[in-house]
Short mmCIF file of C-alpha atoms in Angstrom, two decimals:
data_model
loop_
_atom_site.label_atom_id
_atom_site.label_comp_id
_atom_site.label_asym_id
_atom_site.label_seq_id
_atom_site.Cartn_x
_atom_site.Cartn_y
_atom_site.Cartn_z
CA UNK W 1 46.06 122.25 67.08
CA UNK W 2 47.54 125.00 69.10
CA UNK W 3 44.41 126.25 69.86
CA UNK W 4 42.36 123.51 71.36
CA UNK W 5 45.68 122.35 73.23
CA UNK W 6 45.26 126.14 74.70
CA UNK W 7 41.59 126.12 75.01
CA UNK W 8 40.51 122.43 75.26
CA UNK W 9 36.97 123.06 74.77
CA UNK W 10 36.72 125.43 77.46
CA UNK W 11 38.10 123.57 79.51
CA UNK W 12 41.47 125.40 79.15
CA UNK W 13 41.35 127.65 81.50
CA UNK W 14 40.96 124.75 84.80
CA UNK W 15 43.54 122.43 83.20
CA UNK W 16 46.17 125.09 82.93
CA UNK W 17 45.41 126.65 86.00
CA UNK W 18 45.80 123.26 87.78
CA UNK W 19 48.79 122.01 86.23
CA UNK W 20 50.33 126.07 86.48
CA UNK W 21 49.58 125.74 90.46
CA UNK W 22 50.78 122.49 90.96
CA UNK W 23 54.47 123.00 88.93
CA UNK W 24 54.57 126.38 90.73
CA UNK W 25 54.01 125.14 94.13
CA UNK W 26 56.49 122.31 93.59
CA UNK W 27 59.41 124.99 91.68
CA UNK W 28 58.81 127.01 94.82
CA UNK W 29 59.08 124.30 97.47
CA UNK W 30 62.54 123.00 95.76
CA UNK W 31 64.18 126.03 95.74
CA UNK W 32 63.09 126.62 99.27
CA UNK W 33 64.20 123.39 100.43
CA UNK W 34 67.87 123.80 98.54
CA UNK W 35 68.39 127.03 99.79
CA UNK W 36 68.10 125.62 102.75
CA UNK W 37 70.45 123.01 102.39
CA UNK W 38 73.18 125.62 100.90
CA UNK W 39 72.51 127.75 104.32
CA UNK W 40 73.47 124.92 106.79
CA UNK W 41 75.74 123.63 104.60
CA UNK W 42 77.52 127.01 104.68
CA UNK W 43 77.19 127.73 108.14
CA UNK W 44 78.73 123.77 108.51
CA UNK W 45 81.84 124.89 106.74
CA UNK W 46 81.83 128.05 107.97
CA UNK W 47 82.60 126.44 111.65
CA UNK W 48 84.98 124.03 110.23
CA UNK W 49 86.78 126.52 109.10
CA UNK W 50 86.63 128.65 112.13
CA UNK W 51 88.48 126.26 113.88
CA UNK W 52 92.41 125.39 114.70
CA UNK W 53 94.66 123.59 112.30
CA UNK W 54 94.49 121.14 115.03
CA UNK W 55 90.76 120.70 115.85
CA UNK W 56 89.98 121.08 112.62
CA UNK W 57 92.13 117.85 111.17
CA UNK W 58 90.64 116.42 114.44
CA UNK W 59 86.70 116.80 113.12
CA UNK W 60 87.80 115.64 109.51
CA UNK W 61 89.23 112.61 110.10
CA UNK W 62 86.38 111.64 112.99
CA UNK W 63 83.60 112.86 110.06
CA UNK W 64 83.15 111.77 106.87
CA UNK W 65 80.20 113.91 106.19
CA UNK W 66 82.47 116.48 107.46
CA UNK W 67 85.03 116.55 105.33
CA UNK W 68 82.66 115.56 102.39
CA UNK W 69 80.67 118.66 102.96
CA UNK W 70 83.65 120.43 103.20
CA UNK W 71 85.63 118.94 99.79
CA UNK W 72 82.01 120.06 97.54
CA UNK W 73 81.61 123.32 99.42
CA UNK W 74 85.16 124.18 98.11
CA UNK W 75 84.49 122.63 94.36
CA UNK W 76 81.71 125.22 94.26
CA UNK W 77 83.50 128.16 95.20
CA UNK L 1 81.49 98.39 106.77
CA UNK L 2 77.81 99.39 108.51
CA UNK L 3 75.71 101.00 105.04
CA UNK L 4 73.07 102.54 107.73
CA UNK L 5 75.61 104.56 109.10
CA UNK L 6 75.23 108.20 108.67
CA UNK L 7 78.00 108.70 107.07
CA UNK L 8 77.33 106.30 104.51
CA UNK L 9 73.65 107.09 103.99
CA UNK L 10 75.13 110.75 103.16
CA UNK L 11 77.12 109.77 100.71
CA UNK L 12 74.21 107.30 98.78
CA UNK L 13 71.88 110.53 99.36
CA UNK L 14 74.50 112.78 97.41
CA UNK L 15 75.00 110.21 94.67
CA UNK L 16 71.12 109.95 94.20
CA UNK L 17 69.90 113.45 94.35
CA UNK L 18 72.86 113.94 91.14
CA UNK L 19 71.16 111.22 88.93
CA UNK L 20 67.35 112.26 89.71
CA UNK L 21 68.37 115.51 88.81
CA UNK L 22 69.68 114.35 85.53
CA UNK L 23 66.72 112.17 84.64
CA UNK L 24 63.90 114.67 85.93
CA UNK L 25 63.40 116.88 83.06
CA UNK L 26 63.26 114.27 80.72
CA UNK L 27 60.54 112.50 82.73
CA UNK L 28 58.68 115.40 83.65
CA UNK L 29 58.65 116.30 79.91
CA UNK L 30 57.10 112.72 78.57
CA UNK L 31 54.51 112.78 81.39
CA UNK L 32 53.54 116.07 80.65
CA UNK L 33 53.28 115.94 77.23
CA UNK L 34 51.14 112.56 77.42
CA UNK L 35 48.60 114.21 80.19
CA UNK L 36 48.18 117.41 78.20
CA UNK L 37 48.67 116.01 74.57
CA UNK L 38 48.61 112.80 73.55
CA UNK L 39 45.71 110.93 75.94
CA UNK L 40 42.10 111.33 74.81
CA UNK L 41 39.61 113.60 76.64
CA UNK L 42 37.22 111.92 78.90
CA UNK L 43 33.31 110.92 77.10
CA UNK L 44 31.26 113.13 80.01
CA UNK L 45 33.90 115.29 81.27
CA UNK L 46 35.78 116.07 78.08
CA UNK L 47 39.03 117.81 78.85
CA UNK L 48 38.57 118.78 82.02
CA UNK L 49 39.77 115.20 82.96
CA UNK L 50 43.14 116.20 82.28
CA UNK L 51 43.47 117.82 85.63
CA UNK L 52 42.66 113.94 87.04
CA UNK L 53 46.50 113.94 86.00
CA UNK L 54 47.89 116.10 88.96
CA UNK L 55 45.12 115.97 91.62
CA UNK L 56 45.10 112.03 92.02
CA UNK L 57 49.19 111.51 92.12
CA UNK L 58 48.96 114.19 94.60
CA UNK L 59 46.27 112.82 96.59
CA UNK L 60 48.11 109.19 96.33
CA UNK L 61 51.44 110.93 97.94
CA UNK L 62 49.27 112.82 100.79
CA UNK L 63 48.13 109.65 101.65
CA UNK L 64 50.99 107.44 101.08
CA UNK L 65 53.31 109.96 102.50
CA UNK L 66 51.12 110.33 106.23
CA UNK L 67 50.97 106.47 106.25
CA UNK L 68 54.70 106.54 106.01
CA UNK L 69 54.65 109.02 108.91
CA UNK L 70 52.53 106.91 111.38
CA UNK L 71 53.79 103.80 110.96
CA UNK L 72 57.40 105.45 111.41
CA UNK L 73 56.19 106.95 114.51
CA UNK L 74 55.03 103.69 115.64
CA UNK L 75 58.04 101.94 114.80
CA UNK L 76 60.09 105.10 116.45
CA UNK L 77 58.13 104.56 120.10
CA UNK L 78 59.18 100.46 119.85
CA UNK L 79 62.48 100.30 118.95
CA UNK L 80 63.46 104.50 119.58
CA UNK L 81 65.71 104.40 116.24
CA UNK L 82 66.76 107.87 115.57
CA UNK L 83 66.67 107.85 112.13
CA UNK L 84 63.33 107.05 111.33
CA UNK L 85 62.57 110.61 113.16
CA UNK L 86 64.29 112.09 110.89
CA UNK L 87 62.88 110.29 108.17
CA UNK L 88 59.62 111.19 108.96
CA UNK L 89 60.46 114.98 109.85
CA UNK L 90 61.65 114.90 106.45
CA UNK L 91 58.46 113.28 104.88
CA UNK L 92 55.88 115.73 106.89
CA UNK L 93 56.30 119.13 104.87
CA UNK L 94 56.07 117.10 101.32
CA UNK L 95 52.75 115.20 102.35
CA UNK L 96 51.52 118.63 103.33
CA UNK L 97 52.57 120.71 100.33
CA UNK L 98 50.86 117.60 98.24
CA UNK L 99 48.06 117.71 100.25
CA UNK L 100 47.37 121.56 99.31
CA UNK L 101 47.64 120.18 95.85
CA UNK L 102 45.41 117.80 95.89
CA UNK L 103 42.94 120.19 97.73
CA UNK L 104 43.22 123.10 94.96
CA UNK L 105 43.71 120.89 91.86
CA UNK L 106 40.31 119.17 93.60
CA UNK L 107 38.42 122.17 93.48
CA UNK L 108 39.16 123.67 90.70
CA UNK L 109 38.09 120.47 88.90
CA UNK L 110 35.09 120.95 91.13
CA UNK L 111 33.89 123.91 89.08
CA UNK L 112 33.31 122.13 85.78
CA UNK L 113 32.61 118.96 87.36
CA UNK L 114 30.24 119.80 90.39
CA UNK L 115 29.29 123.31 89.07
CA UNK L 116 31.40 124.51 92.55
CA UNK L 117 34.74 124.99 93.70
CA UNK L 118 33.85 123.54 97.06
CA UNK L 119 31.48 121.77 98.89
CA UNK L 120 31.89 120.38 102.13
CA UNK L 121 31.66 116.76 101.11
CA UNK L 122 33.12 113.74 103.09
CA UNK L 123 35.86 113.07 100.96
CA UNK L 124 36.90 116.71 100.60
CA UNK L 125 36.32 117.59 104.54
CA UNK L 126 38.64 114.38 105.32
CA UNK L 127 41.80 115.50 103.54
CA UNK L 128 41.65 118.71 104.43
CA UNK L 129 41.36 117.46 108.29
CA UNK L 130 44.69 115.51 107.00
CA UNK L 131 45.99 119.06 106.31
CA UNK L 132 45.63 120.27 109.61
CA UNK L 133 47.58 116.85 110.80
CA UNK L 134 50.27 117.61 108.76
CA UNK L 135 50.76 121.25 110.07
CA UNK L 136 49.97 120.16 113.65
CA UNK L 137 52.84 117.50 112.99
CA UNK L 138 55.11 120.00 110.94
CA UNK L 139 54.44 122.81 114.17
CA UNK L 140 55.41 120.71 116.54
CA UNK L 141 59.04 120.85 115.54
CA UNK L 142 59.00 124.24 115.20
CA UNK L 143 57.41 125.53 118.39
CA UNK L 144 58.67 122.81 121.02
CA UNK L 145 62.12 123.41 121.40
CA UNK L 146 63.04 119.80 123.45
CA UNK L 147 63.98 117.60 120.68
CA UNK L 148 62.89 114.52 122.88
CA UNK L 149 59.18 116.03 123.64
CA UNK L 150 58.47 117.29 120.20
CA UNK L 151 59.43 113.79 118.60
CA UNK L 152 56.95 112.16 121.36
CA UNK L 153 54.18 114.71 120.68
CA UNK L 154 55.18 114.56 116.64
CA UNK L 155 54.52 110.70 116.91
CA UNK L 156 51.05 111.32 119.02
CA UNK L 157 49.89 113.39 116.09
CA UNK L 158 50.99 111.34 113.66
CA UNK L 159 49.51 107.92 115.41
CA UNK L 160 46.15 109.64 115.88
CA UNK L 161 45.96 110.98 112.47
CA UNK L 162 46.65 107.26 111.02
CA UNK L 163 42.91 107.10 111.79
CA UNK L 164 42.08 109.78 109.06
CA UNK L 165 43.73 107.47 106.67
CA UNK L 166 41.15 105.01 106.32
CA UNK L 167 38.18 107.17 106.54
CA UNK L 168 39.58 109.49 103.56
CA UNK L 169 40.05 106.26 101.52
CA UNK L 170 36.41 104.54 102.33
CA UNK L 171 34.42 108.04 102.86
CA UNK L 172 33.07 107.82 99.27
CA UNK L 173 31.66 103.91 100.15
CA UNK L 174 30.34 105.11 103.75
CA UNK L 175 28.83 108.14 103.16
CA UNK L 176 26.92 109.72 99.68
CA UNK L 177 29.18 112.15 98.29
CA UNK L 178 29.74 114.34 95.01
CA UNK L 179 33.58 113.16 94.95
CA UNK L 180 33.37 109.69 92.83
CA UNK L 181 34.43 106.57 93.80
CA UNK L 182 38.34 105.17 92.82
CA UNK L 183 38.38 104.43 89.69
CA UNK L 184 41.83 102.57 90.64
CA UNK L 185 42.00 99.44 92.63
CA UNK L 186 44.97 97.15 93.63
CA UNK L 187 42.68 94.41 94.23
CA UNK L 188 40.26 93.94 91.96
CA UNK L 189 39.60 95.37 88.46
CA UNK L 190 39.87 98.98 87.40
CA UNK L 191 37.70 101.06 85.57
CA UNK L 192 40.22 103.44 83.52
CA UNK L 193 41.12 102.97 80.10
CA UNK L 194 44.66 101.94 79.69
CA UNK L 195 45.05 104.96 77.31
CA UNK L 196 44.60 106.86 80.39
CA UNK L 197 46.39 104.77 83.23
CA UNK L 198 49.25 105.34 81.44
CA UNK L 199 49.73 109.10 81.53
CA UNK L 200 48.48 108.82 84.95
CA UNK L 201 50.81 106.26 86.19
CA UNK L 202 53.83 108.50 84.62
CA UNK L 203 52.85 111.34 86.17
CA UNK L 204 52.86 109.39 89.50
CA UNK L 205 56.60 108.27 88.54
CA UNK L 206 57.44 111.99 87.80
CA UNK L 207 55.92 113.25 91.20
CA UNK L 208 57.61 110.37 93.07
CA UNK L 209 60.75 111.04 91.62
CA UNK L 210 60.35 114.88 92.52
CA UNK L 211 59.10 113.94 96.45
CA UNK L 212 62.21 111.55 96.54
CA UNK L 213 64.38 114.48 95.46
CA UNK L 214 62.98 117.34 98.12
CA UNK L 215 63.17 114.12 100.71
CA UNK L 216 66.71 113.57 99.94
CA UNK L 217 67.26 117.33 100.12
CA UNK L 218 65.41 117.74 103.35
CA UNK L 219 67.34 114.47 104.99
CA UNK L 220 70.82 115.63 103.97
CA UNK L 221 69.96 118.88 105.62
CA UNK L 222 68.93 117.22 108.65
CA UNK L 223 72.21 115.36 109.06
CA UNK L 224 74.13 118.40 108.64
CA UNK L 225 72.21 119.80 111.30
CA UNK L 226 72.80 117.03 113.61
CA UNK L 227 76.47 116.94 112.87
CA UNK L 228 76.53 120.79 112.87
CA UNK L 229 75.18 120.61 116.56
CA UNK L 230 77.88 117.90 117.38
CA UNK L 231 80.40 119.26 116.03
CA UNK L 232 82.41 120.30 119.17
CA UNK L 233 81.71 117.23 121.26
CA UNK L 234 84.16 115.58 118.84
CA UNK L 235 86.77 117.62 119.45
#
């Protein structure tokens, strides 16, 4: 069983290769694409926080996304 | 309350990327398990079939996701709605990763099929011109810095690559190629066995779901970006 699910009649070697270079490509591109996210995300908050007591309550009640970005940047630290 | 407004389209993207990532696995594990285990190898091509089970869900989503794209753009140059730029700058780098996919998975099923990993056949030659429409569209943000001109030049791309579209789906009817015809048709009848629609249909689901979690990803960042860029003209 374990054997023709690894070999599948010669086969084996193009199926897995296939399926092992598609799931790769794909693992790679998400953690690319989140890593991303996390940077600008970071560098968002990272302004926000850079600014007065008094801009800064300015920008969060103008933004949503904002302040959301700023409430689940602090949950993860 | 206005649901297209950013701020509320960030919040819906949030709440969706949390529940595909709690359903993926699960998904991805059934459709993998019923493309490498449980459906039957093909009569003629015996196992090697299997690999039908990534390369056409990733040929469907180059396709599908370019289409998207164009008619986008097209949209984008009537009624200049800023969103759907961002929608389709969002789109571009999945069709092209998926069009790689289909492209490698294709010849590496060439081998065992053909008897060669390549061969410069209509189909083959047509998606990978689709590849170099996706990085034309995908370096044109990158290298013009003029947000306005690299959306108009984006959409130019985009609009003249629609024309690809066809000719990839039709170039095994117009010309005589090794790549064989759809075996899949919305109208009319197909010719696949249910016992292997099925796997292949989930493993569509699975890469859909995945494509709507990177374009979720890739929008959110794009917002931030925007809003990052604006953030002192609100002050």
């Amino acid at each position: 069983m374990i054997n023709s699910l690894i070999f599948m009649n010669g086969y084996g070697i193009f199926v897995w290769s296939s399926f092992a270079i598609t799931f790769l490509i794909c693992a790679i591109f998400y953690f690319k694409t989140r890593k991303t996210l996390k940077k600008y995300e970071k560098e968002f908050v990272e302004e926000i926080e850079a600014l007065s007591a008094e801009k800064k309550k300015i920008v969060l009640e103008n933004s949503k996304i904002a302040s959301k970005v700023l409430t689940s940047n602090n949950k993860t630290i | 309350m206005n649901f297209f407004h950013n701020s509320n389209i960030f919040i819906w993207v949030e709440k969706l990327i949390a529940f595909i990532n709690s359903i993926f696995f699960a998904v991805l594990l059934a459709a993998l398990s019923f493309a490498l285990i449980f459906s039957p190898p093909d009569y003629l091509q015996g196992d090697s079939v299997r690999i039908m089970y990534v390369h056409v869900p990733a040929a469907w989503i180059s396709l599908a996701s370019f289409t998207c794209i164009a008619l986008l753009s097209i949209l984008n140059f009537i009624f200049k709605i800023k969103n759907f730029t961002l929608v389709a700058k969002s789109i571009a780098p999945i069709g092209f990763v998926f069009t790689c996919i289909a492209i490698v998975t294709g010849s590496i099923w060439g081998q065992p099929t053909w008897g060669t990993f390549w061969a410069w056949d209509a189909r083959i030659t047509s998606m990978v011109l689709l590849g170099i429409f996706y990085f034309v569209f995908i370096a044109t943000y990158k290298l013009i810095s003029k947000e306005e001109t690299a959306n108009k030049v984006a959409s130019i791309v985009a609009i003249l690559g629609l024309i690809n579209i066809p000719i990839i789906k039709y170039s095994v009817e117009w010309w005589s190629t090794l790549h064989q015809p759809a075996s899949i048709k919305i109208a009319g009848s197909s010719t696949i066995h249910s016992s292997m629609l099925m796997p292949l249909l989930l493993m569509f689901f699975t890469l859909l779901l995945y494509c709507a979690l990177i374009f979720l990803m890739k929008y959110k960042t794009e917002i931030i970006r925007i809003k990052k860029k604006n953030l002192y003209r609100k002050i």
